[in-house]
CSV table of C-alpha atoms in Angstrom, one decimal:
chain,number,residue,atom,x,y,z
A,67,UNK,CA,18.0,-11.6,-45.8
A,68,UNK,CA,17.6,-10.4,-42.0
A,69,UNK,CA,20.3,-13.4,-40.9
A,70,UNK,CA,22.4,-11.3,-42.9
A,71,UNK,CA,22.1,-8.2,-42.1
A,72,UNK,CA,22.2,-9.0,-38.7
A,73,UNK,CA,25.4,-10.8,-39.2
A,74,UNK,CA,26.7,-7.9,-41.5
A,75,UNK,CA,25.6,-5.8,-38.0
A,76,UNK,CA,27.7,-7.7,-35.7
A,77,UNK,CA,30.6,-7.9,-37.7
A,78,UNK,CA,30.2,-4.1,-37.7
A,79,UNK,CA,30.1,-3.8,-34.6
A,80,UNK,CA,32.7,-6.1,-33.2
A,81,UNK,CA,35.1,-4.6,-36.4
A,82,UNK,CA,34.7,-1.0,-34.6
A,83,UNK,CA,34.9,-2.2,-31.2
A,84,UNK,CA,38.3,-4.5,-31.7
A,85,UNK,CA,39.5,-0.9,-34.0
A,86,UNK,CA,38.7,0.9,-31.2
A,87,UNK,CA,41.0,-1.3,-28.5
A,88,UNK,CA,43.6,-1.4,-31.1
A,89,UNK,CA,43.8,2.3,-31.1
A,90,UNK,CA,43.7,2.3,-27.6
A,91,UNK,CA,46.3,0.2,-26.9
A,92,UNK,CA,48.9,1.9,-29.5
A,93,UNK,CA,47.8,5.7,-28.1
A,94,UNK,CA,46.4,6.1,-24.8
A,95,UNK,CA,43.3,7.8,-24.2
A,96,UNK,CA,42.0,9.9,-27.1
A,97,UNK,CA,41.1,13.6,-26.2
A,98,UNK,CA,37.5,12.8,-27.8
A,99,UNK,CA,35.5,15.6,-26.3
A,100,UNK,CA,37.3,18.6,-24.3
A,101,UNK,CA,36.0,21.1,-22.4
A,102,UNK,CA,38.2,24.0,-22.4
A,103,UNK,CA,38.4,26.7,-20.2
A,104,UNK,CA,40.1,29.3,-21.3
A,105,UNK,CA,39.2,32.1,-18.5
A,106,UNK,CA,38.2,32.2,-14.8
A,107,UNK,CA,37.0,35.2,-14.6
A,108,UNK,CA,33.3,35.9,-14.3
A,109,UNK,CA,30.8,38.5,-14.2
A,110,UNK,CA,29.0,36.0,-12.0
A,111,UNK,CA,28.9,35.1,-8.1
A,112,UNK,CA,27.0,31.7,-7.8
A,113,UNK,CA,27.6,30.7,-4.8
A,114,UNK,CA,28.4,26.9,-6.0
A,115,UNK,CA,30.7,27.3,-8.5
A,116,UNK,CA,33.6,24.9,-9.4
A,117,UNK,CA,35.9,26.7,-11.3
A,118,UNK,CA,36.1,30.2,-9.4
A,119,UNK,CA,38.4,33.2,-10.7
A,120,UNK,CA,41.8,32.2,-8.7
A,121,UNK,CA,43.7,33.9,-11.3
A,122,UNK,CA,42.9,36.5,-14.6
A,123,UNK,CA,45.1,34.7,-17.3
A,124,UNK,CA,44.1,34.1,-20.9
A,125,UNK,CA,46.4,32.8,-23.6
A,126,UNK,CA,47.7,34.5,-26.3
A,127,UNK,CA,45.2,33.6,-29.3
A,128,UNK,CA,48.0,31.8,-31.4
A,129,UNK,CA,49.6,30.1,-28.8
A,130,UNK,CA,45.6,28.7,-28.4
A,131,UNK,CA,45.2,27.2,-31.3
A,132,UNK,CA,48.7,25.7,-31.8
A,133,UNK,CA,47.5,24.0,-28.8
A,134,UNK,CA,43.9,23.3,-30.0
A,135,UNK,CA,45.7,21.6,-33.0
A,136,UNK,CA,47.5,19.8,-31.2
A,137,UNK,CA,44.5,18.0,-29.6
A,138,UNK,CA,43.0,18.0,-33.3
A,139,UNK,CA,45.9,15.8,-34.5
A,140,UNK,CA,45.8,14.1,-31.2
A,141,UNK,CA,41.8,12.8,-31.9
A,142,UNK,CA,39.4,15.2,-30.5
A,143,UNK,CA,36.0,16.2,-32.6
A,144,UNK,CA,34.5,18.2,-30.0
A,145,UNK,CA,35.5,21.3,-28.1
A,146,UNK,CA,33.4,23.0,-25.6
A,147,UNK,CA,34.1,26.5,-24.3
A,148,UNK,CA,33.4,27.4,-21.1
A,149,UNK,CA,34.9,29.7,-18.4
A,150,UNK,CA,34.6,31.8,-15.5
A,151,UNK,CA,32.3,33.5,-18.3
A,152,UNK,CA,33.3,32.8,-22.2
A,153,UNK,CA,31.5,36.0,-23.2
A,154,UNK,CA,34.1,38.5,-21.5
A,155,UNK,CA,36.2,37.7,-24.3
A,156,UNK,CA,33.9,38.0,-27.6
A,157,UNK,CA,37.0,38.4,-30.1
A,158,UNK,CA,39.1,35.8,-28.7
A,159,UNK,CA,35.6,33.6,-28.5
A,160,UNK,CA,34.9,34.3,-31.9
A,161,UNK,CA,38.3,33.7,-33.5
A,162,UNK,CA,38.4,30.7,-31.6
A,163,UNK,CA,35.0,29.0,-32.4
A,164,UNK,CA,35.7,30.1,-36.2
A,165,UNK,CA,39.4,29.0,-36.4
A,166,UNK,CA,38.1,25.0,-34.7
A,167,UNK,CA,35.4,24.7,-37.9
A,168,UNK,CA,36.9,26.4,-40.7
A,169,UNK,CA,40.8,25.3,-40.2
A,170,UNK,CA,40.6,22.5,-37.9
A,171,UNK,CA,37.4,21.0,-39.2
A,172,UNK,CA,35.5,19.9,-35.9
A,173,UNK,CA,32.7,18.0,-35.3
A,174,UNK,CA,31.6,20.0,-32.9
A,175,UNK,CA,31.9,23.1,-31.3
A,176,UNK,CA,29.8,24.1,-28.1
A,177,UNK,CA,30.1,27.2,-25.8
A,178,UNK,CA,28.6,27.4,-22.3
A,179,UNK,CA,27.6,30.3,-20.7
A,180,UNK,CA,25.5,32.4,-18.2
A,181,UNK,CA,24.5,33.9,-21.0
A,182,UNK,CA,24.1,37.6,-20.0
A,183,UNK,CA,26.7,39.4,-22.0
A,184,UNK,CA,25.6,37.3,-25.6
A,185,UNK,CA,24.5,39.9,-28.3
A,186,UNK,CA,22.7,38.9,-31.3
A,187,UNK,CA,25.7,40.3,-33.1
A,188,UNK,CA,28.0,37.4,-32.3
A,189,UNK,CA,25.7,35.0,-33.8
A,190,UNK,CA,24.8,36.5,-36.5
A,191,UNK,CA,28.7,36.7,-37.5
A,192,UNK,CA,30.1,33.4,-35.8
A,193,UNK,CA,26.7,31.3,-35.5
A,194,UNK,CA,27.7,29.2,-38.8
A,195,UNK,CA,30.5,27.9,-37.3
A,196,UNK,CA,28.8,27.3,-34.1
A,197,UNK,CA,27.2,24.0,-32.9
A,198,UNK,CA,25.4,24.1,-29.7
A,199,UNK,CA,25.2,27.3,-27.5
A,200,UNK,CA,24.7,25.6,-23.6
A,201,UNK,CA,23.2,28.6,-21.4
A,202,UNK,CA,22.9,28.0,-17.2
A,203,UNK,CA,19.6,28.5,-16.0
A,204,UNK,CA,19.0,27.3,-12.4
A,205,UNK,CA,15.6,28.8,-12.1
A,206,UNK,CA,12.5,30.4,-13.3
A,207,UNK,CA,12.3,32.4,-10.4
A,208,UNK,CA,14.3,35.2,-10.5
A,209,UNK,CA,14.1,35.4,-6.8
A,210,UNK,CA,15.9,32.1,-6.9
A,211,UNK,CA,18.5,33.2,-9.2
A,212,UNK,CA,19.6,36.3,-6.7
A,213,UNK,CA,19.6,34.0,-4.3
A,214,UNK,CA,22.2,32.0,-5.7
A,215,UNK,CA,24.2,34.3,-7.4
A,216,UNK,CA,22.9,34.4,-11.1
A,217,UNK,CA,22.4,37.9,-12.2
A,218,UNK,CA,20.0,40.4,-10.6
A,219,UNK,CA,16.5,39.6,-12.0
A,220,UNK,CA,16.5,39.3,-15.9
A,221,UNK,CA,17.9,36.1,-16.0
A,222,UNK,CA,14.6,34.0,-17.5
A,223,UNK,CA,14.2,37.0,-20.3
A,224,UNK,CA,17.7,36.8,-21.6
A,225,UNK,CA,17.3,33.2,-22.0
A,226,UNK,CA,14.8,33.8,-24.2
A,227,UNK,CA,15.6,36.2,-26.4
A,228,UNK,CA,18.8,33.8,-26.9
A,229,UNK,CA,16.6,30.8,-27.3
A,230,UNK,CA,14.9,32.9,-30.5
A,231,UNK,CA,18.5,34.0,-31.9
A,232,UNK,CA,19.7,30.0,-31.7
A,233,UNK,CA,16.7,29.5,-33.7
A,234,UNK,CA,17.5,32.0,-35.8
A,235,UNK,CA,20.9,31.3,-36.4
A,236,UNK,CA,20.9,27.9,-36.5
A,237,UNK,CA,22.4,26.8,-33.6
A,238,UNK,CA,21.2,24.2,-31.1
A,239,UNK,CA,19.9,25.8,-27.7
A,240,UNK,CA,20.8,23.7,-24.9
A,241,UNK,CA,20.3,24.8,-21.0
A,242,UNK,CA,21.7,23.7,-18.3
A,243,UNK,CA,20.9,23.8,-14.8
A,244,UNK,CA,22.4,23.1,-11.2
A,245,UNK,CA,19.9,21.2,-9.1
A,246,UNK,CA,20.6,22.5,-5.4
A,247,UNK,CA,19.1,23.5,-1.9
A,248,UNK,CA,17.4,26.3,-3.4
A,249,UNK,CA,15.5,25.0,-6.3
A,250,UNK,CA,15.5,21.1,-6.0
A,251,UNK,CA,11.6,21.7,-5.4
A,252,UNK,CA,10.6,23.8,-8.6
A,253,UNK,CA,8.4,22.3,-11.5
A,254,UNK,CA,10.3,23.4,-14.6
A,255,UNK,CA,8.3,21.5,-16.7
A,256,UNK,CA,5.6,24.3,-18.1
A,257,UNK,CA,9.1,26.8,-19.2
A,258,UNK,CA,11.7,24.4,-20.2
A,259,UNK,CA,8.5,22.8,-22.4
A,260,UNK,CA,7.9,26.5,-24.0
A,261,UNK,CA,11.6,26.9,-24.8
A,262,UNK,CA,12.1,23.2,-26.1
A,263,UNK,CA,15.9,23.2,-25.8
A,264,UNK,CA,17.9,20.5,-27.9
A,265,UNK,CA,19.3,19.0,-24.6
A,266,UNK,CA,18.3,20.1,-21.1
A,267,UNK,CA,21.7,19.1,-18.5
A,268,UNK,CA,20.5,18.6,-15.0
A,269,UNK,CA,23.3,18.4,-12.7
A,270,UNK,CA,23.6,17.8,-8.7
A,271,UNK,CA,25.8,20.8,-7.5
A,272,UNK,CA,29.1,19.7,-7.1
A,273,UNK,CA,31.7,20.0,-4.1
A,274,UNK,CA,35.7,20.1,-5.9
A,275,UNK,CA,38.3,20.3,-3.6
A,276,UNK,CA,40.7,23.5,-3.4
A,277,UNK,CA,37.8,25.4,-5.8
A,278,UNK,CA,34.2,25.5,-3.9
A,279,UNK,CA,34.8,23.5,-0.6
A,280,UNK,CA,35.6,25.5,2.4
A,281,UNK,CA,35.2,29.1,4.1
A,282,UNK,CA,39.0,29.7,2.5
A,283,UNK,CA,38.2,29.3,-0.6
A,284,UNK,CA,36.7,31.8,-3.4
A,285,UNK,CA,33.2,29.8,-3.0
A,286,UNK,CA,31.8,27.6,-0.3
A,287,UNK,CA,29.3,25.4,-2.0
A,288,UNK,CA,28.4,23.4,1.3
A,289,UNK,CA,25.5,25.4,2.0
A,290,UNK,CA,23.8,24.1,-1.5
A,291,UNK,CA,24.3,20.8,-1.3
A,292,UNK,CA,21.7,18.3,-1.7
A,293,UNK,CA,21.3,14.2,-1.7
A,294,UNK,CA,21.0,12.1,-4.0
A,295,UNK,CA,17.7,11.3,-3.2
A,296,UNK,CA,16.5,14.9,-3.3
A,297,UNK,CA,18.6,15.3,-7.4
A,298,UNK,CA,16.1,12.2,-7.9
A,299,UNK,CA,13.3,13.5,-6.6
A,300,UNK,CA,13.6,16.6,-9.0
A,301,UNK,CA,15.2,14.6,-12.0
A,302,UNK,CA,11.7,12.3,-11.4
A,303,UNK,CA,9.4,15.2,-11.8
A,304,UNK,CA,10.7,16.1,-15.1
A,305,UNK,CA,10.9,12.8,-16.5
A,306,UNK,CA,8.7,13.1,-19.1
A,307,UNK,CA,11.0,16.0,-20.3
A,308,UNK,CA,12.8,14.7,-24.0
A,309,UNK,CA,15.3,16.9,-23.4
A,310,UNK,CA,15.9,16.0,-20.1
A,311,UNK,CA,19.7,15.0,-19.8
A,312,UNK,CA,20.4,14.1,-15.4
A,313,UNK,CA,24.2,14.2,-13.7
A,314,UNK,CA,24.5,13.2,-10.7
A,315,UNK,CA,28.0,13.3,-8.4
A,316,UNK,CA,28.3,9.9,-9.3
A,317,UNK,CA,28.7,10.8,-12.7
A,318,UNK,CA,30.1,13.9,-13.2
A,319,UNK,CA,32.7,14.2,-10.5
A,320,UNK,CA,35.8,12.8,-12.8
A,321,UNK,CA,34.0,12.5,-16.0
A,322,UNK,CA,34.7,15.9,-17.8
A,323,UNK,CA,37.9,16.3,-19.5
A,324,UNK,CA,38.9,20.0,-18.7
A,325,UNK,CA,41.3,21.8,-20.3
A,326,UNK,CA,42.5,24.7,-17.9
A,327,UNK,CA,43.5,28.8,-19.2
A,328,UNK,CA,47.2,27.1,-19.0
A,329,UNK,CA,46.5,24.5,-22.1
A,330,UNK,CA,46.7,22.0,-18.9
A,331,UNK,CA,44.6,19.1,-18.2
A,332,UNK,CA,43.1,19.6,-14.6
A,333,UNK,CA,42.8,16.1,-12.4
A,334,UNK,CA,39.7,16.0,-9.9
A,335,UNK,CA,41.3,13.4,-8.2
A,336,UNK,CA,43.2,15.8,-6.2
A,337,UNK,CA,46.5,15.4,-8.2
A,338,UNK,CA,48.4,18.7,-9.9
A,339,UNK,CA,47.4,19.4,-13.1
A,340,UNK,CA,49.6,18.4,-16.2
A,341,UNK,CA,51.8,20.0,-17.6
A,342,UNK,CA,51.0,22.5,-20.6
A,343,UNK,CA,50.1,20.6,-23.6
A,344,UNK,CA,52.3,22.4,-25.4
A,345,UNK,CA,55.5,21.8,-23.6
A,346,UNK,CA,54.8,17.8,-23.1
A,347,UNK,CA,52.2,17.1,-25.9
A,348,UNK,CA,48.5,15.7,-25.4
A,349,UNK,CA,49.7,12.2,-25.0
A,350,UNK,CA,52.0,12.7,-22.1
A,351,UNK,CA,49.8,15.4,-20.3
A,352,UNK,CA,46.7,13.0,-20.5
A,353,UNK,CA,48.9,10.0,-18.9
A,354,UNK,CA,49.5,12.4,-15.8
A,355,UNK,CA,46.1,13.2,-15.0
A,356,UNK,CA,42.6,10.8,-14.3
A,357,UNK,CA,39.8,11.4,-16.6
A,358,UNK,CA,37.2,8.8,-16.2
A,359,UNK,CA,36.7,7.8,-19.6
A,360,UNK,CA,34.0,5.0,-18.6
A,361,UNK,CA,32.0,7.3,-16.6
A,362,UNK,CA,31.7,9.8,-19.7
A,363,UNK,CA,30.2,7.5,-21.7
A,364,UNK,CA,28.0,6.0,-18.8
A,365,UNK,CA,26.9,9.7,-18.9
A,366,UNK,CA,26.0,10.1,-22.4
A,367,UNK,CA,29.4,12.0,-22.9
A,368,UNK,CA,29.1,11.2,-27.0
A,369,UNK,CA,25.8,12.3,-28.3
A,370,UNK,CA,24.4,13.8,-31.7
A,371,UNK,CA,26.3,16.9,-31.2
A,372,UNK,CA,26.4,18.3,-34.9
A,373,UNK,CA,23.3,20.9,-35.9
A,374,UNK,CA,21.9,19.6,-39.2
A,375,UNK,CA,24.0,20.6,-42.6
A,376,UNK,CA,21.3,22.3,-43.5
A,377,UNK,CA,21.8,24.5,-40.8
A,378,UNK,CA,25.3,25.0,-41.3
A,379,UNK,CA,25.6,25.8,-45.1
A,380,UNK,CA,24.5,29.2,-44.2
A,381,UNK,CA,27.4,31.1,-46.1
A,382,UNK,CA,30.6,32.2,-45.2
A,383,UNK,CA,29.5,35.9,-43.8
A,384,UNK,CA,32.1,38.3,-42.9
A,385,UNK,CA,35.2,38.5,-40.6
A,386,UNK,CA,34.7,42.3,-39.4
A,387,UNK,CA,35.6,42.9,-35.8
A,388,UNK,CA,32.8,43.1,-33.3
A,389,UNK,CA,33.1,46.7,-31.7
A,390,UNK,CA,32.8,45.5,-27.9
């Protein structure tokens, strides 16, 4: 009996992989898991940041999900929103996050944010249709967090009170954190074990040409730079951390597939973005960029990202506006 279920196993598993390189083959890369920034702006100044407000545009919110449908029908099951700051745009958010679950049926959907403009009101209304709500925390020093640009001292407590309203809500709390010059040496371990988030993203700050790289640009993110052996040394005193999820460079550099406020798919490589997906389609704007597809796995770039159905048969709730 266990020859054959390890036989039936294999076959599984070679069936799947030879489906997968099939599909491959016949259509590209698929858009499995995109990150889409839909704003630059921020209310923000960390001094490290990679996607810094170089323009102000947002797209109108039809012309958005034509093109979020687009890279439905074109494979993906998770979107991510990010920004600049997600959370200057609550309606737009909000019809967003409801409009990927309820029309185009998602997997997942994720937001990421500093997290200092969430209101419990949001949650309560779109929480349902909400997967995983990634807030940045870089430190537990609030001293720390001035330093680097993240809010002026009630950083930690607004975490928190967001940490409870995930909870509440039913959505999986995630944090994230940039390990740089200025908090490479802090021992998380006592607050992120209170907090207990689903997934804790570590990532070495980043240097991206043209956004964070030079006294010319919007940031300079030289000055919080740190080596690889110093992301290790932190990454190894949090090791015994479930949650704990590291990025280095190595990793992260070309792995994310970003989706710009243009509906174009942004190319770390140094190359132009692509065009609009909605003027050349998903297939064509994904052959004129580089996303590192190996190096997103190698990264843990598909994970358990749906909340349990028992979290998400909470009702349908109402569509009022939010009055902010």
């Amino acid at each position: 009996m266990g020859t054959i279920m390890w036989l039936l196993a294999l076959f599984t598993i070679i069936f799947v992989s030879l489906h997968h390189l099939h599909t491959r083959r016949n259509r590209g890369q698929i858009p499995v898991s995109v990150n889409y920034h839909f704003t630059r702006r921020c209310n923000y100044t960390c001094g490290f940041c990679f996607h810094t407000a170089s323009t102000s545009y947002i797209e109108d919110p039809n012309r958005a999900k034509e093109g979020l449908r687009l890279l439905a029908n074109a494979g993906m099951r998770k979107l991510n929103f990010a920004g600049g700051e997600p959370f200057l745009y609550p309606k737009f958010l909000g019809e967003m996050i409801d409009f990927c679950k309820q029309d185009l049926k998602l997997e997942s959907v994720s937001i990421v944010t500093n997290g200092s403009l969430i209101r419990e009101d949001f949650l309560r209304k779109h929480g349902k249709n909400l997967d995983i709500l990634a807030v940045s925390c870089d430190s537990f020093d609030e001293a720390t967090n001035i330093q680097i640009g993240r809010g002026t001292g009630t950083q930690v407590k607004k975490l928190c009170e967001i940490a409870r309203w995930c909870e509440k809500y039913g959505v999986l709390f995630k944090i994230n954190t940039v390990v740089n010059r200025l908090n490479y040496m802090e021992d998380m371990n006592e607050r992120i074990g209170e907090l207990k988030p689903f997934r804790w993203k570590c990532f070495q700050v980043l240097i991206v040409a043209g956004e964070n790289d030079t006294e010319e640009t919007l940031r300079n993110g030289h000055k919080f730079t740190i080596s690889d052996g110093e992301f290790e040394e932190f990454c190894e005193r949090h090791r015994g951390q479930p949650s704990l999820v590291p990025e280095p460079n190595s990793l992260m550099a070309k792995s994310y597939l970003i989706l710009d406020e243009y509906l174009r798919f942004l190319d770390r490589t140094g190359k132009q973005p692509s065009r609009p997906i909605l003027e050349v389609g998903v297939k064509k704007a994904l052959e004129s960029v580089f996303w590192d597809e190996g190096a997103f796995l190698e990264r843990g770039g598909l994970y358990d990202w749906v909340k349990p159905e028992m979290e998400k048969s909470c009702g349908k709730g109402g569509r009022e506006e939010l009055d902010w």
